[in-house]
Amino acid sequence: LHIHGARAVLARLLQVLCDLPGIRLAEPGEFTRRAFEAGKLDLSEVEGLIDLIDSETEWQRRQALRQMDGALGVAAANWRRSLIEAMALLEAEIDFSDEADVTGPLIERALATAGDVLGQLREALGGFARGERIREGFVVVLAGPPNAGKSSLLNALARRDVAIVSPIAGTTRDAIEVRLDLAGLPVTLIDTAGLRDSTDPIEAEGVRRARALAEKADLVLSLRSIDSDPDRLHGGEGVIALATKVDLAGLARPGEVAVSAQTGQGIPELLTLMAERLAGQGAVEPALLTRERHRVAVGQAIDALERAGSGRHDHAELLAEDLRLAVRALERLLGRVDIEDVLDQLFAGFCIGK
């Protein structure tokens, strides 16, 4: 139907249509769910579709598109197929165990196949943290003493006024968050209360929260004013030391990045360094595993395969059971078993119909 876009017109049309027999509004994600139930999409492809709809940056788009195109589903199906072939070898060992020339070679072949799959699963699991971060966003915390220029830097990085800037120390007491597209990476910048000892219970709570946020952040920008002594959080790759207000008199110390929120000096270099720290060196293809559900399923498969190769291979029945558990974990990953609760939660995130 092609109609006027006014909300009142649309609402009235939907009401009239729903009064007709056999017509109702579609549930959220209902059409995608039908495609899933008809076998047109596996669960990982459905997750990729919703991630693509929700994507805000280029890295999120690329990762979601790769998953929607079936990268994880194909990999999981291949792992499952290899393990089923190994199970067939073990079944032959169990069925023909009286034949002395069968026992050794079949078990060794099954173990070799399981070992290959185990290595691939470990590699995929190794990229989970990165995949989850790209999907959910990296957290970058601005930390430092009062009047170090945190709020001014936040405004400069966000290219808009989002935080109140004042010469009065302790202006920022609660965390202020800003979403940022950093070279295609999704980033949440968090401005925090100035780090100092305070008898004010409200400010002290703000400082406590600031330290807690810094401990959990993917990257901390540790600030000091160019005209003050360093008193900052220490760290390695997870901390970038900044000397702010370089438009005033003073020199940055070795290892510090000199920036000025007023003139913009050093801001492009800081953004480049932040992107390098978060993305890592060199081009890396999007991760296969992006959700906690993926991590749990692959972790269960890894546990089962590690048990299989831990010295029980002289008992074909036990080895076959471990492989069966690994296969079942991969089937959960694909959405073939034990997924009703997951489906209800997932499709609720779609728009009506979709």
mmCIF file of C-alpha atoms in Angstrom:
data_model
loop_
_atom_site.group_PDB
_atom_site.id
_atom_site.type_symbol
_atom_site.label_atom_id
_atom_site.label_comp_id
_atom_site.label_asym_id
_atom_site.label_seq_id
_atom_site.Cartn_x
_atom_site.Cartn_y
_atom_site.Cartn_z
ATOM 1 C CA LEU A 1 0.000 0.000 0.000
ATOM 2 C CA HIS A 2 1.216 3.503 -0.842
ATOM 3 C CA ILE A 3 -0.296 6.028 1.547
ATOM 4 C CA HIS A 4 0.349 9.421 3.089
ATOM 5 C CA GLY A 5 3.047 9.229 5.757
ATOM 6 C CA ALA A 6 1.143 10.986 8.532
ATOM 7 C CA ARG A 7 1.133 8.975 11.765
ATOM 8 C CA ALA A 8 -2.611 9.392 12.253
ATOM 9 C CA VAL A 9 -3.334 8.100 8.735
ATOM 10 C CA LEU A 10 -1.040 5.110 9.216
ATOM 11 C CA ALA A 11 -2.496 4.282 12.631
ATOM 12 C CA ARG A 12 -6.062 4.415 11.306
ATOM 13 C CA LEU A 13 -5.203 2.254 8.280
ATOM 14 C CA LEU A 14 -3.593 -0.404 10.483
ATOM 15 C CA GLN A 15 -6.635 -0.379 12.753
ATOM 16 C CA VAL A 16 -8.994 -0.889 9.800
ATOM 17 C CA LEU A 17 -6.841 -3.679 8.340
ATOM 18 C CA CYS A 18 -6.605 -5.500 11.678
ATOM 19 C CA ASP A 19 -10.398 -5.462 11.948
ATOM 20 C CA LEU A 20 -10.587 -7.617 8.814
ATOM 21 C CA PRO A 21 -10.791 -11.399 9.328
ATOM 22 C CA GLY A 22 -7.483 -13.257 9.068
ATOM 23 C CA ILE A 23 -5.321 -10.133 9.354
ATOM 24 C CA ARG A 24 -3.122 -9.160 12.308
ATOM 25 C CA LEU A 25 0.050 -7.207 12.962
ATOM 26 C CA ALA A 26 3.246 -9.201 12.539
ATOM 27 C CA GLU A 27 5.259 -9.983 15.652
ATOM 28 C CA PRO A 28 8.765 -8.490 15.997
ATOM 29 C CA GLY A 29 11.102 -10.383 13.672
ATOM 30 C CA GLU A 30 8.322 -12.736 12.553
ATOM 31 C CA PHE A 31 9.357 -12.941 8.901
ATOM 32 C CA THR A 32 12.989 -13.600 9.809
ATOM 33 C CA ARG A 33 11.853 -16.237 12.298
ATOM 34 C CA ARG A 34 9.862 -17.947 9.555
ATOM 35 C CA ALA A 35 12.981 -17.987 7.386
ATOM 36 C CA PHE A 36 14.918 -19.541 10.271
ATOM 37 C CA GLU A 37 12.272 -22.171 10.970
ATOM 38 C CA ALA A 38 12.124 -23.003 7.255
ATOM 39 C CA GLY A 39 15.876 -23.606 7.224
ATOM 40 C CA LYS A 40 16.677 -20.586 5.046
ATOM 41 C CA LEU A 41 18.843 -19.038 7.784
ATOM 42 C CA ASP A 42 20.753 -20.561 10.683
ATOM 43 C CA LEU A 43 20.823 -18.855 14.074
ATOM 44 C CA SER A 44 24.203 -17.208 13.523
ATOM 45 C CA GLU A 45 22.936 -15.671 10.272
ATOM 46 C CA VAL A 46 19.892 -14.288 12.096
ATOM 47 C CA GLU A 47 22.227 -12.776 14.698
ATOM 48 C CA GLY A 48 24.315 -11.300 11.892
ATOM 49 C CA LEU A 49 21.200 -9.709 10.386
ATOM 50 C CA ILE A 50 20.165 -8.000 13.612
ATOM 51 C CA ASP A 51 23.757 -6.859 14.197
ATOM 52 C CA LEU A 52 23.818 -5.406 10.675
ATOM 53 C CA ILE A 53 20.592 -3.502 11.347
ATOM 54 C CA ASP A 54 22.075 -2.145 14.583
ATOM 55 C CA SER A 55 25.547 -1.396 13.155
ATOM 56 C CA GLU A 56 26.828 2.155 13.581
ATOM 57 C CA THR A 57 30.382 1.911 12.237
ATOM 58 C CA GLU A 58 32.214 0.326 9.317
ATOM 59 C CA TRP A 59 33.853 -2.389 11.439
ATOM 60 C CA GLN A 60 30.489 -3.335 12.909
ATOM 61 C CA ARG A 61 28.980 -3.463 9.420
ATOM 62 C CA ARG A 62 31.770 -5.662 8.062
ATOM 63 C CA GLN A 63 31.633 -8.062 10.990
ATOM 64 C CA ALA A 64 27.832 -8.333 10.911
ATOM 65 C CA LEU A 65 27.791 -8.812 7.135
ATOM 66 C CA ARG A 66 30.363 -11.607 7.365
ATOM 67 C CA GLN A 67 28.244 -13.397 9.937
ATOM 68 C CA MET A 68 25.011 -12.799 8.027
ATOM 69 C CA ASP A 69 26.679 -14.258 4.932
ATOM 70 C CA GLY A 70 27.185 -17.489 6.876
ATOM 71 C CA ALA A 71 30.873 -17.433 7.864
ATOM 72 C CA LEU A 72 30.237 -18.797 11.353
ATOM 73 C CA GLY A 73 27.525 -21.178 10.168
ATOM 74 C CA VAL A 74 29.789 -22.659 7.487
ATOM 75 C CA ALA A 75 32.682 -23.043 9.924
ATOM 76 C CA ALA A 76 30.474 -24.672 12.579
ATOM 77 C CA ALA A 77 28.918 -27.007 10.005
ATOM 78 C CA ASN A 78 32.390 -28.078 8.832
ATOM 79 C CA TRP A 79 33.546 -28.709 12.413
ATOM 80 C CA ARG A 80 30.407 -30.722 13.081
ATOM 81 C CA ARG A 81 30.821 -32.753 9.879
ATOM 82 C CA SER A 82 34.430 -33.614 10.716
ATOM 83 C CA LEU A 83 33.486 -34.765 14.205
ATOM 84 C CA ILE A 84 30.642 -36.904 12.877
ATOM 85 C CA GLU A 85 33.111 -38.568 10.506
ATOM 86 C CA ALA A 86 35.393 -39.235 13.485
ATOM 87 C CA MET A 87 32.437 -40.684 15.384
ATOM 88 C CA ALA A 88 31.756 -43.025 12.462
ATOM 89 C CA LEU A 89 35.303 -44.355 12.769
ATOM 90 C CA LEU A 90 34.748 -44.961 16.464
ATOM 91 C CA GLU A 91 31.460 -46.734 15.818
ATOM 92 C CA ALA A 92 33.347 -49.037 13.461
ATOM 93 C CA GLU A 93 35.865 -49.694 16.236
ATOM 94 C CA ILE A 94 33.068 -50.482 18.680
ATOM 95 C CA ASP A 95 31.205 -52.737 16.239
ATOM 96 C CA PHE A 96 34.284 -54.619 14.990
ATOM 97 C CA SER A 97 36.452 -54.607 18.102
ATOM 98 C CA ASP A 98 37.127 -58.356 17.707
ATOM 99 C CA GLU A 99 39.223 -57.671 14.606
ATOM 100 C CA ALA A 100 42.700 -56.897 15.856
ATOM 101 C CA ASP A 101 43.768 -54.904 12.775
ATOM 102 C CA VAL A 102 41.026 -52.290 13.222
ATOM 103 C CA THR A 103 41.512 -50.929 16.736
ATOM 104 C CA GLY A 104 44.655 -48.809 16.490
ATOM 105 C CA PRO A 105 44.327 -47.091 13.107
ATOM 106 C CA LEU A 106 40.670 -46.119 13.495
ATOM 107 C CA ILE A 107 41.132 -44.559 16.915
ATOM 108 C CA GLU A 108 44.234 -42.701 15.777
ATOM 109 C CA ARG A 109 42.398 -41.330 12.744
ATOM 110 C CA ALA A 110 39.476 -40.234 14.916
ATOM 111 C CA LEU A 111 41.828 -38.544 17.389
ATOM 112 C CA ALA A 112 43.689 -36.782 14.593
ATOM 113 C CA THR A 113 40.430 -35.405 13.191
ATOM 114 C CA ALA A 114 39.264 -34.296 16.643
ATOM 115 C CA GLY A 115 42.638 -32.637 17.222
ATOM 116 C CA ASP A 116 42.368 -30.667 13.983
ATOM 117 C CA VAL A 117 38.905 -29.429 14.934
ATOM 118 C CA LEU A 118 40.110 -28.598 18.449
ATOM 119 C CA GLY A 119 42.854 -26.384 17.040
ATOM 120 C CA GLN A 120 40.397 -24.517 14.829
ATOM 121 C CA LEU A 121 37.975 -24.023 17.723
ATOM 122 C CA ARG A 122 40.739 -22.616 19.917
ATOM 123 C CA GLU A 123 41.729 -20.199 17.167
ATOM 124 C CA ALA A 124 38.127 -19.037 16.773
ATOM 125 C CA LEU A 125 37.740 -18.623 20.534
ATOM 126 C CA GLY A 126 40.906 -16.533 20.616
ATOM 127 C CA GLY A 127 39.167 -13.873 18.517
ATOM 128 C CA PHE A 128 36.048 -13.726 20.683
ATOM 129 C CA ALA A 129 37.073 -10.775 22.851
ATOM 130 C CA ARG A 130 37.771 -8.679 19.774
ATOM 131 C CA GLY A 131 34.541 -9.727 18.056
ATOM 132 C CA GLU A 132 32.475 -8.921 21.135
ATOM 133 C CA ARG A 133 34.143 -5.535 21.496
ATOM 134 C CA ILE A 134 33.484 -4.607 17.872
ATOM 135 C CA ARG A 135 29.833 -5.580 18.252
ATOM 136 C CA GLU A 136 29.292 -3.852 21.603
ATOM 137 C CA GLY A 137 31.880 -1.069 21.344
ATOM 138 C CA PHE A 138 35.230 -0.273 22.970
ATOM 139 C CA VAL A 139 35.310 1.747 26.195
ATOM 140 C CA VAL A 140 37.809 4.614 26.488
ATOM 141 C CA VAL A 141 38.002 6.450 29.828
ATOM 142 C CA LEU A 142 39.434 9.932 30.358
ATOM 143 C CA ALA A 143 41.100 9.997 33.775
ATOM 144 C CA GLY A 144 43.245 12.453 35.665
ATOM 145 C CA PRO A 145 43.235 15.074 38.421
ATOM 146 C CA PRO A 146 40.733 17.945 38.521
ATOM 147 C CA ASN A 147 41.279 20.679 35.925
ATOM 148 C CA ALA A 148 43.478 18.422 33.788
ATOM 149 C CA GLY A 149 41.284 19.240 30.785
ATOM 150 C CA LYS A 150 39.268 16.017 30.593
ATOM 151 C CA SER A 151 35.937 17.643 29.751
ATOM 152 C CA SER A 152 37.545 19.986 27.216
ATOM 153 C CA LEU A 153 39.256 17.027 25.547
ATOM 154 C CA LEU A 154 35.980 15.073 25.511
ATOM 155 C CA ASN A 155 34.287 17.968 23.701
ATOM 156 C CA ALA A 156 37.192 18.223 21.246
ATOM 157 C CA LEU A 157 37.143 14.495 20.456
ATOM 158 C CA ALA A 158 33.341 14.476 20.132
ATOM 159 C CA ARG A 159 33.429 17.719 18.081
ATOM 160 C CA ARG A 160 30.533 19.119 20.090
ATOM 161 C CA ASP A 161 29.822 20.436 23.563
ATOM 162 C CA VAL A 162 28.714 17.485 25.662
ATOM 163 C CA ALA A 163 30.426 18.271 28.967
ATOM 164 C CA ILE A 164 30.429 21.434 31.063
ATOM 165 C CA VAL A 165 33.847 23.107 31.120
ATOM 166 C CA SER A 166 34.701 25.258 34.137
ATOM 167 C CA PRO A 167 37.856 26.502 35.886
ATOM 168 C CA ILE A 168 36.294 25.314 39.146
ATOM 169 C CA ALA A 169 37.915 22.047 40.212
ATOM 170 C CA GLY A 170 35.531 19.120 40.613
ATOM 171 C CA THR A 171 32.906 20.315 38.119
ATOM 172 C CA THR A 172 32.490 16.806 36.684
ATOM 173 C CA ARG A 173 31.236 14.401 39.325
ATOM 174 C CA ASP A 174 29.260 11.831 37.369
ATOM 175 C CA ALA A 175 30.450 9.973 34.268
ATOM 176 C CA ILE A 176 29.536 11.471 30.886
ATOM 177 C CA GLU A 177 29.404 9.098 27.900
ATOM 178 C CA VAL A 178 29.736 9.901 24.198
ATOM 179 C CA ARG A 179 29.571 7.477 21.268
ATOM 180 C CA LEU A 180 32.309 7.921 18.677
ATOM 181 C CA ASP A 181 33.131 6.361 15.306
ATOM 182 C CA LEU A 182 36.903 6.036 15.463
ATOM 183 C CA ALA A 183 38.234 4.943 12.071
ATOM 184 C CA GLY A 184 35.299 2.552 11.808
ATOM 185 C CA LEU A 185 35.614 1.275 15.383
ATOM 186 C CA PRO A 186 32.691 1.837 17.778
ATOM 187 C CA VAL A 187 33.953 3.683 20.845
ATOM 188 C CA THR A 188 32.288 4.987 23.999
ATOM 189 C CA LEU A 189 34.272 7.886 25.475
ATOM 190 C CA ILE A 190 33.692 8.408 29.202
ATOM 191 C CA ASP A 191 34.606 11.610 31.019
ATOM 192 C CA THR A 192 35.065 10.981 34.744
ATOM 193 C CA ALA A 193 35.457 12.891 37.982
ATOM 194 C CA GLY A 194 38.900 14.303 38.756
ATOM 195 C CA LEU A 195 41.051 11.898 40.752
ATOM 196 C CA ARG A 196 41.862 13.367 44.153
ATOM 197 C CA ASP A 197 41.179 12.816 47.846
ATOM 198 C CA SER A 198 37.992 14.559 48.907
ATOM 199 C CA THR A 199 35.950 14.905 52.082
ATOM 200 C CA ASP A 200 32.857 15.639 50.006
ATOM 201 C CA PRO A 201 30.960 12.306 49.942
ATOM 202 C CA ILE A 202 29.425 13.035 46.527
ATOM 203 C CA GLU A 203 32.765 13.879 44.931
ATOM 204 C CA ALA A 204 34.413 10.917 46.675
ATOM 205 C CA GLU A 205 31.818 8.594 45.168
ATOM 206 C CA GLY A 206 32.506 10.113 41.742
ATOM 207 C CA VAL A 207 36.228 9.435 42.194
ATOM 208 C CA ARG A 208 35.530 5.848 43.237
ATOM 209 C CA ARG A 209 33.415 5.303 40.130
ATOM 210 C CA ALA A 210 36.072 6.913 37.954
ATOM 211 C CA ARG A 211 38.708 4.473 39.186
ATOM 212 C CA ALA A 212 36.336 1.526 38.709
ATOM 213 C CA LEU A 213 35.615 2.590 35.123
ATOM 214 C CA ALA A 214 39.325 3.005 34.392
ATOM 215 C CA GLU A 215 40.057 -0.517 35.640
ATOM 216 C CA LYS A 216 37.514 -2.035 33.239
ATOM 217 C CA ALA A 217 38.235 0.195 30.234
ATOM 218 C CA ASP A 218 39.797 -1.053 27.014
ATOM 219 C CA LEU A 219 41.903 2.115 26.916
ATOM 220 C CA VAL A 220 42.583 4.901 29.432
ATOM 221 C CA LEU A 221 43.611 8.414 28.454
ATOM 222 C CA SER A 222 45.598 9.529 31.505
ATOM 223 C CA LEU A 223 45.715 13.325 31.529
ATOM 224 C CA ARG A 224 47.791 15.955 33.279
ATOM 225 C CA SER A 225 47.897 19.670 32.628
ATOM 226 C CA ILE A 226 51.155 20.737 30.979
ATOM 227 C CA ASP A 227 51.870 23.031 33.948
ATOM 228 C CA SER A 228 51.415 20.319 36.613
ATOM 229 C CA ASP A 229 53.370 17.326 37.878
ATOM 230 C CA PRO A 230 52.437 13.821 36.672
ATOM 231 C CA ASP A 231 50.034 12.003 38.994
ATOM 232 C CA ARG A 232 48.318 9.451 36.859
ATOM 233 C CA LEU A 233 47.192 5.880 36.443
ATOM 234 C CA HIS A 234 50.007 3.646 35.278
ATOM 235 C CA GLY A 235 49.778 0.956 32.636
ATOM 236 C CA GLY A 236 51.171 -0.386 29.393
ATOM 237 C CA GLU A 237 49.309 -0.661 26.114
ATOM 238 C CA GLY A 238 46.057 0.075 27.924
ATOM 239 C CA VAL A 239 47.074 3.624 28.906
ATOM 240 C CA ILE A 240 47.974 6.663 26.791
ATOM 241 C CA ALA A 241 49.685 9.445 28.767
ATOM 242 C CA LEU A 242 48.587 12.925 27.719
ATOM 243 C CA ALA A 243 49.940 16.378 28.477
ATOM 244 C CA THR A 244 47.048 18.801 27.966
ATOM 245 C CA LYS A 245 46.833 22.583 27.532
ATOM 246 C CA VAL A 246 50.054 22.684 25.501
ATOM 247 C CA ASP A 247 48.959 26.060 24.164
ATOM 248 C CA LEU A 248 50.151 27.297 27.573
ATOM 249 C CA ALA A 249 53.790 27.337 28.640
ATOM 250 C CA GLY A 250 55.383 23.969 29.301
ATOM 251 C CA LEU A 251 56.821 20.874 27.672
ATOM 252 C CA ALA A 252 55.477 17.337 27.387
ATOM 253 C CA ARG A 253 57.513 14.645 29.082
ATOM 254 C CA PRO A 254 58.957 11.636 27.220
ATOM 255 C CA GLY A 255 56.204 9.160 26.373
ATOM 256 C CA GLU A 256 53.425 11.751 26.590
ATOM 257 C CA VAL A 257 51.215 12.906 23.742
ATOM 258 C CA ALA A 258 50.928 16.701 23.766
ATOM 259 C CA VAL A 259 47.423 17.987 23.012
ATOM 260 C CA SER A 260 45.417 21.186 23.208
ATOM 261 C CA ALA A 261 41.630 21.136 23.206
ATOM 262 C CA GLN A 262 41.646 24.876 22.477
ATOM 263 C CA THR A 263 43.837 24.886 19.348
ATOM 264 C CA GLY A 264 43.380 21.259 18.250
ATOM 265 C CA GLN A 265 47.113 20.581 18.440
ATOM 266 C CA GLY A 266 47.839 16.875 18.766
ATOM 267 C CA ILE A 267 44.188 15.799 18.419
ATOM 268 C CA PRO A 268 44.620 14.059 15.004
ATOM 269 C CA GLU A 269 47.704 12.228 16.276
ATOM 270 C CA LEU A 270 45.831 11.170 19.416
ATOM 271 C CA LEU A 271 42.898 9.807 17.403
ATOM 272 C CA THR A 272 45.289 7.819 15.203
ATOM 273 C CA LEU A 273 47.088 6.386 18.239
ATOM 274 C CA MET A 274 43.783 5.457 19.897
ATOM 275 C CA ALA A 275 42.632 3.633 16.755
ATOM 276 C CA GLU A 276 45.934 1.741 16.527
ATOM 277 C CA ARG A 277 45.783 0.674 20.177
ATOM 278 C CA LEU A 278 42.182 -0.519 19.917
ATOM 279 C CA ALA A 279 42.401 -2.180 16.525
ATOM 280 C CA GLY A 280 45.865 -3.674 16.909
ATOM 281 C CA GLN A 281 48.564 -3.520 14.281
ATOM 282 C CA GLY A 282 47.722 -4.530 10.728
ATOM 283 C CA ALA A 283 44.452 -5.523 9.079
ATOM 284 C CA VAL A 284 42.551 -8.261 10.858
ATOM 285 C CA GLU A 285 39.469 -9.917 9.409
ATOM 286 C CA PRO A 286 36.269 -9.763 11.470
ATOM 287 C CA ALA A 287 35.943 -12.339 14.235
ATOM 288 C CA LEU A 288 33.775 -15.441 13.909
ATOM 289 C CA LEU A 289 32.526 -15.386 17.503
ATOM 290 C CA THR A 290 30.797 -12.191 18.609
ATOM 291 C CA ARG A 291 28.322 -13.130 21.360
ATOM 292 C CA GLU A 292 28.534 -14.750 24.770
ATOM 293 C CA ARG A 293 26.349 -17.565 23.426
ATOM 294 C CA HIS A 294 29.018 -18.325 20.827
ATOM 295 C CA ARG A 295 31.768 -18.349 23.453
ATOM 296 C CA VAL A 296 29.864 -20.743 25.704
ATOM 297 C CA ALA A 297 29.022 -23.200 22.904
ATOM 298 C CA VAL A 298 32.550 -23.266 21.490
ATOM 299 C CA GLY A 299 33.993 -23.513 25.008
ATOM 300 C CA GLN A 300 31.835 -26.573 25.700
ATOM 301 C CA ALA A 301 32.983 -28.184 22.452
ATOM 302 C CA ILE A 302 36.618 -27.480 23.338
ATOM 303 C CA ASP A 303 36.195 -28.992 26.814
ATOM 304 C CA ALA A 304 34.708 -32.161 25.328
ATOM 305 C CA LEU A 305 37.471 -32.532 22.733
ATOM 306 C CA GLU A 306 40.184 -31.899 25.317
ATOM 307 C CA ARG A 307 38.727 -34.720 27.412
ATOM 308 C CA ALA A 308 38.704 -36.901 24.312
ATOM 309 C CA GLY A 309 42.420 -36.426 23.818
ATOM 310 C CA SER A 310 43.422 -36.653 27.462
ATOM 311 C CA GLY A 311 44.380 -40.342 27.459
ATOM 312 C CA ARG A 312 41.038 -42.142 27.323
ATOM 313 C CA HIS A 313 41.421 -42.951 23.633
ATOM 314 C CA ASP A 314 41.829 -46.646 24.388
ATOM 315 C CA HIS A 315 38.122 -46.701 25.311
ATOM 316 C CA ALA A 316 36.242 -46.061 22.109
ATOM 317 C CA GLU A 317 32.872 -45.677 23.849
ATOM 318 C CA LEU A 318 34.125 -42.853 26.083
ATOM 319 C CA LEU A 319 35.834 -41.137 23.183
ATOM 320 C CA ALA A 320 32.651 -41.361 21.115
ATOM 321 C CA GLU A 321 30.638 -39.798 23.964
ATOM 322 C CA ASP A 322 33.040 -36.852 24.205
ATOM 323 C CA LEU A 323 32.775 -36.284 20.464
ATOM 324 C CA ARG A 324 28.988 -36.495 20.678
ATOM 325 C CA LEU A 325 28.971 -33.772 23.346
ATOM 326 C CA ALA A 326 31.171 -31.591 21.139
ATOM 327 C CA VAL A 327 28.803 -32.108 18.199
ATOM 328 C CA ARG A 328 25.825 -31.158 20.359
ATOM 329 C CA ALA A 329 27.558 -27.958 21.455
ATOM 330 C CA LEU A 330 28.128 -27.033 17.809
ATOM 331 C CA GLU A 331 24.484 -27.784 17.044
ATOM 332 C CA ARG A 332 23.530 -25.292 19.753
ATOM 333 C CA LEU A 333 25.813 -22.798 18.042
ATOM 334 C CA LEU A 334 23.941 -23.341 14.763
ATOM 335 C CA GLY A 335 20.565 -23.153 16.506
ATOM 336 C CA ARG A 336 19.543 -26.769 15.993
ATOM 337 C CA VAL A 337 18.947 -27.723 19.643
ATOM 338 C CA ASP A 338 18.094 -26.091 23.001
ATOM 339 C CA ILE A 339 17.399 -22.618 21.602
ATOM 340 C CA GLU A 340 13.793 -21.598 22.355
ATOM 341 C CA ASP A 341 14.747 -19.068 25.041
ATOM 342 C CA VAL A 342 17.474 -17.676 22.784
ATOM 343 C CA LEU A 343 15.036 -17.281 19.889
ATOM 344 C CA ASP A 344 12.425 -15.421 21.933
ATOM 345 C CA GLN A 345 15.017 -12.954 23.188
ATOM 346 C CA LEU A 346 16.700 -12.530 19.814
ATOM 347 C CA PHE A 347 13.623 -11.920 17.675
ATOM 348 C CA ALA A 348 12.200 -9.499 20.234
ATOM 349 C CA GLY A 349 15.024 -7.171 19.185
ATOM 350 C CA PHE A 350 13.748 -6.878 15.616
ATOM 351 C CA CYS A 351 11.331 -4.263 14.341
ATOM 352 C CA ILE A 352 7.707 -5.293 13.827
ATOM 353 C CA GLY A 353 7.639 -7.811 10.998
ATOM 354 C CA LYS A 354 11.178 -7.549 9.538
#
